[in-house]
Coordinates of C-alpha atoms in Angstrom, one line a residue:
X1373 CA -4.0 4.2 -18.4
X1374 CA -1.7 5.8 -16.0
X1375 CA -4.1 8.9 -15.4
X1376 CA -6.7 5.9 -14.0
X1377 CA -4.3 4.2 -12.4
X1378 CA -2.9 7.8 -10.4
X1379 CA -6.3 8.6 -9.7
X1380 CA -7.4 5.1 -8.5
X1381 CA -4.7 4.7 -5.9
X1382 CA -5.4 8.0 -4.5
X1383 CA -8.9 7.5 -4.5
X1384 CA -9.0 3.9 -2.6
X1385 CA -5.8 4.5 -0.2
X1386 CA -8.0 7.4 2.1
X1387 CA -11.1 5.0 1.5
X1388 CA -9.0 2.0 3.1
X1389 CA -8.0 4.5 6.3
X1390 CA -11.7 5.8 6.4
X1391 CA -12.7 2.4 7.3
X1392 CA -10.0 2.3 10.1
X1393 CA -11.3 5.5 11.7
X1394 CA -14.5 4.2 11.6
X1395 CA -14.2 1.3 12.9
X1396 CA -12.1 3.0 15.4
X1397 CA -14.4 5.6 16.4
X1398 CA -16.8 2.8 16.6
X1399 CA -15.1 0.8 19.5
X1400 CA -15.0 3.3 21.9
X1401 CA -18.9 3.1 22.0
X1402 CA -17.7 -1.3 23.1
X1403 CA -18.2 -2.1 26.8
X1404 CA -14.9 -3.6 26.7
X1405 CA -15.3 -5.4 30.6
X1406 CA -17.3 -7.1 28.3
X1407 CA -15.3 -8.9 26.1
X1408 CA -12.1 -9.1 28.8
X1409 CA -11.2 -12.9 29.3
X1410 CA -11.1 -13.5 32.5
X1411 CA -10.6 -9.5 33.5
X1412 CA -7.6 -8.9 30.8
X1413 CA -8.8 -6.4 29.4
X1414 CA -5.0 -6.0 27.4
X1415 CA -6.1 -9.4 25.2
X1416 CA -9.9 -7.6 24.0
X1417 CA -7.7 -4.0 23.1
X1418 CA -5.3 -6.6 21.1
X1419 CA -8.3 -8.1 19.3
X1420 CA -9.5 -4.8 18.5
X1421 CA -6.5 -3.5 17.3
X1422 CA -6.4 -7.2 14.8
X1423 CA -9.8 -6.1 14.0
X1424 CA -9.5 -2.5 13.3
X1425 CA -6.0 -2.1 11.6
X1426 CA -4.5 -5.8 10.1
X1427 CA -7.7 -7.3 8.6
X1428 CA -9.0 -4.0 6.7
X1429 CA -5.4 -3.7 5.7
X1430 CA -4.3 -7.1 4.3
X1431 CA -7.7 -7.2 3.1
X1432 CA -7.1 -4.5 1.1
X1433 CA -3.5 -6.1 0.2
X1434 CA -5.0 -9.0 -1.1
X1435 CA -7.7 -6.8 -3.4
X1436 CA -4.7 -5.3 -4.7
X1437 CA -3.2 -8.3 -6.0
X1438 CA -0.3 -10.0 -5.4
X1439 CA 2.2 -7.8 -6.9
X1440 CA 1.2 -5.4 -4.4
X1441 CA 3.5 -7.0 -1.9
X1442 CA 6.3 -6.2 -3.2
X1443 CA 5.7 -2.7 -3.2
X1444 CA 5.0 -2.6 0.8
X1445 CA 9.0 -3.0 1.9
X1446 CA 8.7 -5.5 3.4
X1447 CA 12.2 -6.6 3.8
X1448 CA 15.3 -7.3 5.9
X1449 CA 17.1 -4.2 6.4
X1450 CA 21.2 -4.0 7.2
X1451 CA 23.0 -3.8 10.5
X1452 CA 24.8 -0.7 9.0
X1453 CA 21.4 1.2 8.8
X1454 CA 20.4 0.4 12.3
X1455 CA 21.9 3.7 13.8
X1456 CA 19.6 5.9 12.0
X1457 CA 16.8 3.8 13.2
X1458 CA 17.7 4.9 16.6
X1459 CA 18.5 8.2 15.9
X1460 CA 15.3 8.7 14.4
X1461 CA 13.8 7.3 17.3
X1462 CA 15.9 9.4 20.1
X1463 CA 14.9 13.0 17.4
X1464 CA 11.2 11.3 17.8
X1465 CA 11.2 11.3 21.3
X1466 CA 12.8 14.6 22.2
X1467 CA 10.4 16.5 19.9
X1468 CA 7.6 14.9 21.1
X1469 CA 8.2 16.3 24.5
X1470 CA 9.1 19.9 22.9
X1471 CA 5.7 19.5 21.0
X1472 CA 3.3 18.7 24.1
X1473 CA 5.3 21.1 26.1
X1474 CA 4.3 24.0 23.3
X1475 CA 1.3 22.4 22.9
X1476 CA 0.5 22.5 26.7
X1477 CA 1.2 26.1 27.4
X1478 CA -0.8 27.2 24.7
X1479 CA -3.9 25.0 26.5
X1480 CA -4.6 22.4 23.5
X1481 CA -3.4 19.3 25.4
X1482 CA -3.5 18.9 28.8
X1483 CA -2.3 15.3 29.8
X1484 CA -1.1 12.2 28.1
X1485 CA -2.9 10.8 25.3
X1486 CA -2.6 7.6 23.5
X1487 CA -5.4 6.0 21.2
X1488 CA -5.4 2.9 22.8
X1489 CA -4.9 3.8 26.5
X1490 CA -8.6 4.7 26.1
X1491 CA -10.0 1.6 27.3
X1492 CA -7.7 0.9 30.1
X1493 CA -10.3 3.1 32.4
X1494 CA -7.6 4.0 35.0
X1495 CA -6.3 0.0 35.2
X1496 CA -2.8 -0.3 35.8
X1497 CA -2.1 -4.0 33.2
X1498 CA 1.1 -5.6 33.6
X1499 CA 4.1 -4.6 31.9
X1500 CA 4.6 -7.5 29.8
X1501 CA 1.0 -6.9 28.3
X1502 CA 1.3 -3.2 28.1
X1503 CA 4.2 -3.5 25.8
X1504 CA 2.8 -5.9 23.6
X1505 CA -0.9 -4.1 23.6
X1506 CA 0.6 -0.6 23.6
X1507 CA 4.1 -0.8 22.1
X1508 CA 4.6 -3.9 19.9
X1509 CA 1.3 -4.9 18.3
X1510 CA 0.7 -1.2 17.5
X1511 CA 3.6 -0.4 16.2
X1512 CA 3.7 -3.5 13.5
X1513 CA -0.1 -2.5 12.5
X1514 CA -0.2 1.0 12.2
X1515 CA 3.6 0.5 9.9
X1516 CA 1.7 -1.7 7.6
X1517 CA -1.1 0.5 7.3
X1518 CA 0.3 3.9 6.6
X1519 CA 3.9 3.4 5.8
X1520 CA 3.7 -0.2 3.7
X1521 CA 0.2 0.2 1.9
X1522 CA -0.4 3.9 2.2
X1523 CA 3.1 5.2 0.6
X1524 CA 3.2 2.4 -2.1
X1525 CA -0.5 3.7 -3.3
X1526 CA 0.5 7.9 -3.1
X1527 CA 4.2 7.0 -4.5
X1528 CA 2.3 7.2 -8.2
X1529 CA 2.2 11.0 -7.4
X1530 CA 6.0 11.3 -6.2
X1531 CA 7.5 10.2 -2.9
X1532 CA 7.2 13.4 -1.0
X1533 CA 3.2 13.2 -1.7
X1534 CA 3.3 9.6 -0.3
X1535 CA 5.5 11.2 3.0
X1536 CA 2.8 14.0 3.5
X1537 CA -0.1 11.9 2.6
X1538 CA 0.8 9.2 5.3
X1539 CA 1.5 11.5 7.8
X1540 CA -1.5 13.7 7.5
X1541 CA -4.1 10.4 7.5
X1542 CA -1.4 8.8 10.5
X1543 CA -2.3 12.0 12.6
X1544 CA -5.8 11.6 11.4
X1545 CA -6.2 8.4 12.8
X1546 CA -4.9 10.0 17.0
X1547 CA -8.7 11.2 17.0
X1548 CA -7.2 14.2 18.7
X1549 CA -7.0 17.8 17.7
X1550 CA -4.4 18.7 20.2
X1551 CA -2.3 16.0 19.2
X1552 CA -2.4 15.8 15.8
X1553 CA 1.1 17.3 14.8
X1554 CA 2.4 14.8 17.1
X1555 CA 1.0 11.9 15.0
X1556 CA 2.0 13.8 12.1
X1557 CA 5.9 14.6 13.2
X1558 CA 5.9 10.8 14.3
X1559 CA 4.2 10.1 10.4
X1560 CA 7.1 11.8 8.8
X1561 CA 10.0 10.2 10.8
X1562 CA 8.7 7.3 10.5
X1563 CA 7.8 7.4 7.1
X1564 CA 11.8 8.8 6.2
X1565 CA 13.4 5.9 8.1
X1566 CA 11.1 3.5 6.0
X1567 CA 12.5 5.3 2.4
X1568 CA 16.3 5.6 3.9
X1569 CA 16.7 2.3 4.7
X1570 CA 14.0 1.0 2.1
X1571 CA 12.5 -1.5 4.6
X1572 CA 9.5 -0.9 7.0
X1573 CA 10.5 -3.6 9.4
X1574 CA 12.8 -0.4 10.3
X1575 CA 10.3 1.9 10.8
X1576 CA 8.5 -0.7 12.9
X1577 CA 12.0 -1.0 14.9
X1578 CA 11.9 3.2 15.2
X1579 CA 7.8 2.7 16.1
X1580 CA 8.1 0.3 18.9
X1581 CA 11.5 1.9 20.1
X1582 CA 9.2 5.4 20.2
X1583 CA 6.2 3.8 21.7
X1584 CA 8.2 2.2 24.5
X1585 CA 9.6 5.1 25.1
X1586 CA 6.3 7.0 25.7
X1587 CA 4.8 4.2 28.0
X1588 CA 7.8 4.4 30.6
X1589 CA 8.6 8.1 30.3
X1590 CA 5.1 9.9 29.7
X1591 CA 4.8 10.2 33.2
X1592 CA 8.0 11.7 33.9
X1593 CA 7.7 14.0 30.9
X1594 CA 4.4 15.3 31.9
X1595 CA 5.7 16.2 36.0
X1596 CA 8.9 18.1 33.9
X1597 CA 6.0 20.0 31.6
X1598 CA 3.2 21.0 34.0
X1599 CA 5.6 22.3 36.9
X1600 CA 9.0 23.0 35.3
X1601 CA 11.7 24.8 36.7
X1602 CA 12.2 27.0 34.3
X1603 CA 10.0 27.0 30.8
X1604 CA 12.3 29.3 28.6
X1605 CA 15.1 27.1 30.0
X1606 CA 13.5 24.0 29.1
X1607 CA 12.3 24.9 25.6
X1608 CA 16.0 25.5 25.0
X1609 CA 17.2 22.2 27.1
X1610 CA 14.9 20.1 24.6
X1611 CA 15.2 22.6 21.0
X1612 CA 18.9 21.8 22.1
X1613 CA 18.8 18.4 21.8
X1614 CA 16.1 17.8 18.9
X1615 CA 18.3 20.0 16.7
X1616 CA 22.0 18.0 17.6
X1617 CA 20.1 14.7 17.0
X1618 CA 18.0 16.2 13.8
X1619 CA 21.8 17.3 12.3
X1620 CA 23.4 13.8 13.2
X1621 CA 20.1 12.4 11.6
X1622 CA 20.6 14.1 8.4
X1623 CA 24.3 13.1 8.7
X1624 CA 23.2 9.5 9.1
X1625 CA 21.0 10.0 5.6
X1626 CA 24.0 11.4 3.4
X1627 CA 26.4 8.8 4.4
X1628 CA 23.1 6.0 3.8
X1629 CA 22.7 7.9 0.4
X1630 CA 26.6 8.1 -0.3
X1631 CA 26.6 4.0 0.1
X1632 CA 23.9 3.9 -2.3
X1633 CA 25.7 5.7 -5.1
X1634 CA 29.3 3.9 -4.4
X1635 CA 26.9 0.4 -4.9
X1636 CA 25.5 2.1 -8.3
X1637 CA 21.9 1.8 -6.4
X1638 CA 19.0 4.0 -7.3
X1639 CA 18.5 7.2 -5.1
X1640 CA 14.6 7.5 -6.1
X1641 CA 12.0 4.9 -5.2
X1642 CA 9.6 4.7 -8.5
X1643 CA 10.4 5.2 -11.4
X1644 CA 8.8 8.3 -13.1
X1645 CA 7.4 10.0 -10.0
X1646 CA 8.8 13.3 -9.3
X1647 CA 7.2 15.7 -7.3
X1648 CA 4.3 17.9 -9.2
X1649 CA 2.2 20.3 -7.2
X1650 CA -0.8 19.5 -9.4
X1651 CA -0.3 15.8 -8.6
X1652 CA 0.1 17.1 -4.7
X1653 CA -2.8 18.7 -4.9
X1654 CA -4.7 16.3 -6.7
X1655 CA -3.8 13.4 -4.0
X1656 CA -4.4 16.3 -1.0
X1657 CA -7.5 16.9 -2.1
X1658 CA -9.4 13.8 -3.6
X1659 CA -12.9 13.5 -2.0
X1660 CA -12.2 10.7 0.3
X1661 CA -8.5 11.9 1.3
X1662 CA -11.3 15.3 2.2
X1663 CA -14.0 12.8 4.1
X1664 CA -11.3 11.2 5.9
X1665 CA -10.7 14.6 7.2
X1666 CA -14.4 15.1 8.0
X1667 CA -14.3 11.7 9.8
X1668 CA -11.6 12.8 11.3
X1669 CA -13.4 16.3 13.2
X1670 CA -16.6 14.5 13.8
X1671 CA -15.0 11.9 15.5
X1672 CA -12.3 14.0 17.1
X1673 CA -15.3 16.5 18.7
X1674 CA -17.5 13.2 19.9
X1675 CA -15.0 11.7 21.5
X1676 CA -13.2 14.3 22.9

């Protein structure tokens, strides 16, 4: 009974974010001028974003029954945990930048990129819109899509499969082969602020803190990484900086895990699910986890 139920999860979880990435890949063939009310074109990309990420997901919520909830974090978190929030956010940003700035040099990416600024088309929206259409709205969807229901249905084959798992279909769903170790860096942060602080209104906090930063910086960052000073002094600048905030962000998780033992709180998340390679494996390399990544090249060369 548990073998099915293992197998199930890991079986209809990649099948939930194929539909995404269709549906996705789909809407960039939408003549969004089309469906603007009265020229905002910020309110259709907010529709589409409804459409695409929170009705397939609490769709597949509600298929799930309603003991799935509980299972999707979705729950205050405390005061005391809101440093490592940020922290992961700030170790988010920094090696972002140290990412594209690799990334750039060796010629995979050559601009910004964002899977929603595609259907802007060069329009400059106001600010108040862009945060909500590119920062907040995001940010809560994609969290209860990949880090609520796609860790609780990969945590059956231990929590570090569910960490890798989300990540890897998170940076499947950028459409981007140049910036798919971004998505999947931002995947496991994000994913490890949900576990430490055991709520994924934190990792929506750490999201929209990320995403904000990328909409008022990207410019700036991009100017420092096409004509930089110096590159070898940069790449030392920003390695610099990711690994003091990456060593105070591990700090931050041993004194979070320290308060859970003093409290007599469990340190794992479900009960029987250490990691197993076979299990890995097995999750990894389920046909539609494998079709997802299909989807994901087709796409990702069509659109490109």
């Amino acid at each position: 009974m548990v073998r099915r139920l293992k197998i199930k999860t890991t079986f209809t979880a990649p099948i939930l974010v194929m539909a995404v990435l269709l549906l996705l890949a789909a809407s960039h063939f939408l003549d969004l001028s089309m469906l603007a009310y009265q020229e905002n074109i910020c309110l259709a990309v907010i529709v589409l974003q409804l459409l695409i990420l929170v009705v397939p997901t609490g769709f597949y919520a509600k298929l799930r029954g309603g003991g799935f909830m509980k299972r999707m974090r979705i729950a205050p978190f405390g005061i005391e945990q809101l440093l490592v929030t940020l922290l992961a956010a700030l170790t988010l940003v920094l090696g972002d930048a140290l990412l594209k700035l690799g990334l750039y040099n060796l010629g995979l990416v050559d601009g910004d990129y964002s899977v929603y600024y595609y259907y802007i088309s060069g329009e400059e929206p106001n600010f108040l819109y862009a945060m909500l259409t590119f920062c907040i709205i995001p940010a809560i969807a994609e969290e209860l899509l990949f880090r609520s229901v796609i860790c609780a249905e990969y945590e059956s084959s231990g929590t570090l499969t569910a960490v890798i798992a989300s990540a890897a279909l998170y940076a499947m769903y950028g459409i981007n082969f140049g910036y798919f170790p971004i998505y999947f860096l931002a995947g496991m942060i994000f994913a490890l602020v949900m576990y430490l602080t055991r709520s994924v209104l934190a990792s929506m906090i750490c999201h929209i803190i990320y995403n904000a930063a990328m909409l008022t910086l990207s410019e700036t960052v991009w100017n420092i990484i096409a004509k930089p000073q110096s590159t070898v002094f940069l790449v030392f600048v920003l390695a610099g900086l990711f690994l003091v905030c990456l060593v105070t962000l591990f700090g931050e998780c041993e004194r979070i895990y320290y308060g859970y033992s003093l409290t007599n709180k469990r340190s794992d998340y479900i009960k029987d699910a250490d990691f197993s390679l076979r299990a890995f494996l097995e999750a990894l390399l389920a046909p539609p986890f494998l079709m997802d990544a299909v989807v994901f090249i087709v796409a990702s060369l069509q659109l490109s």
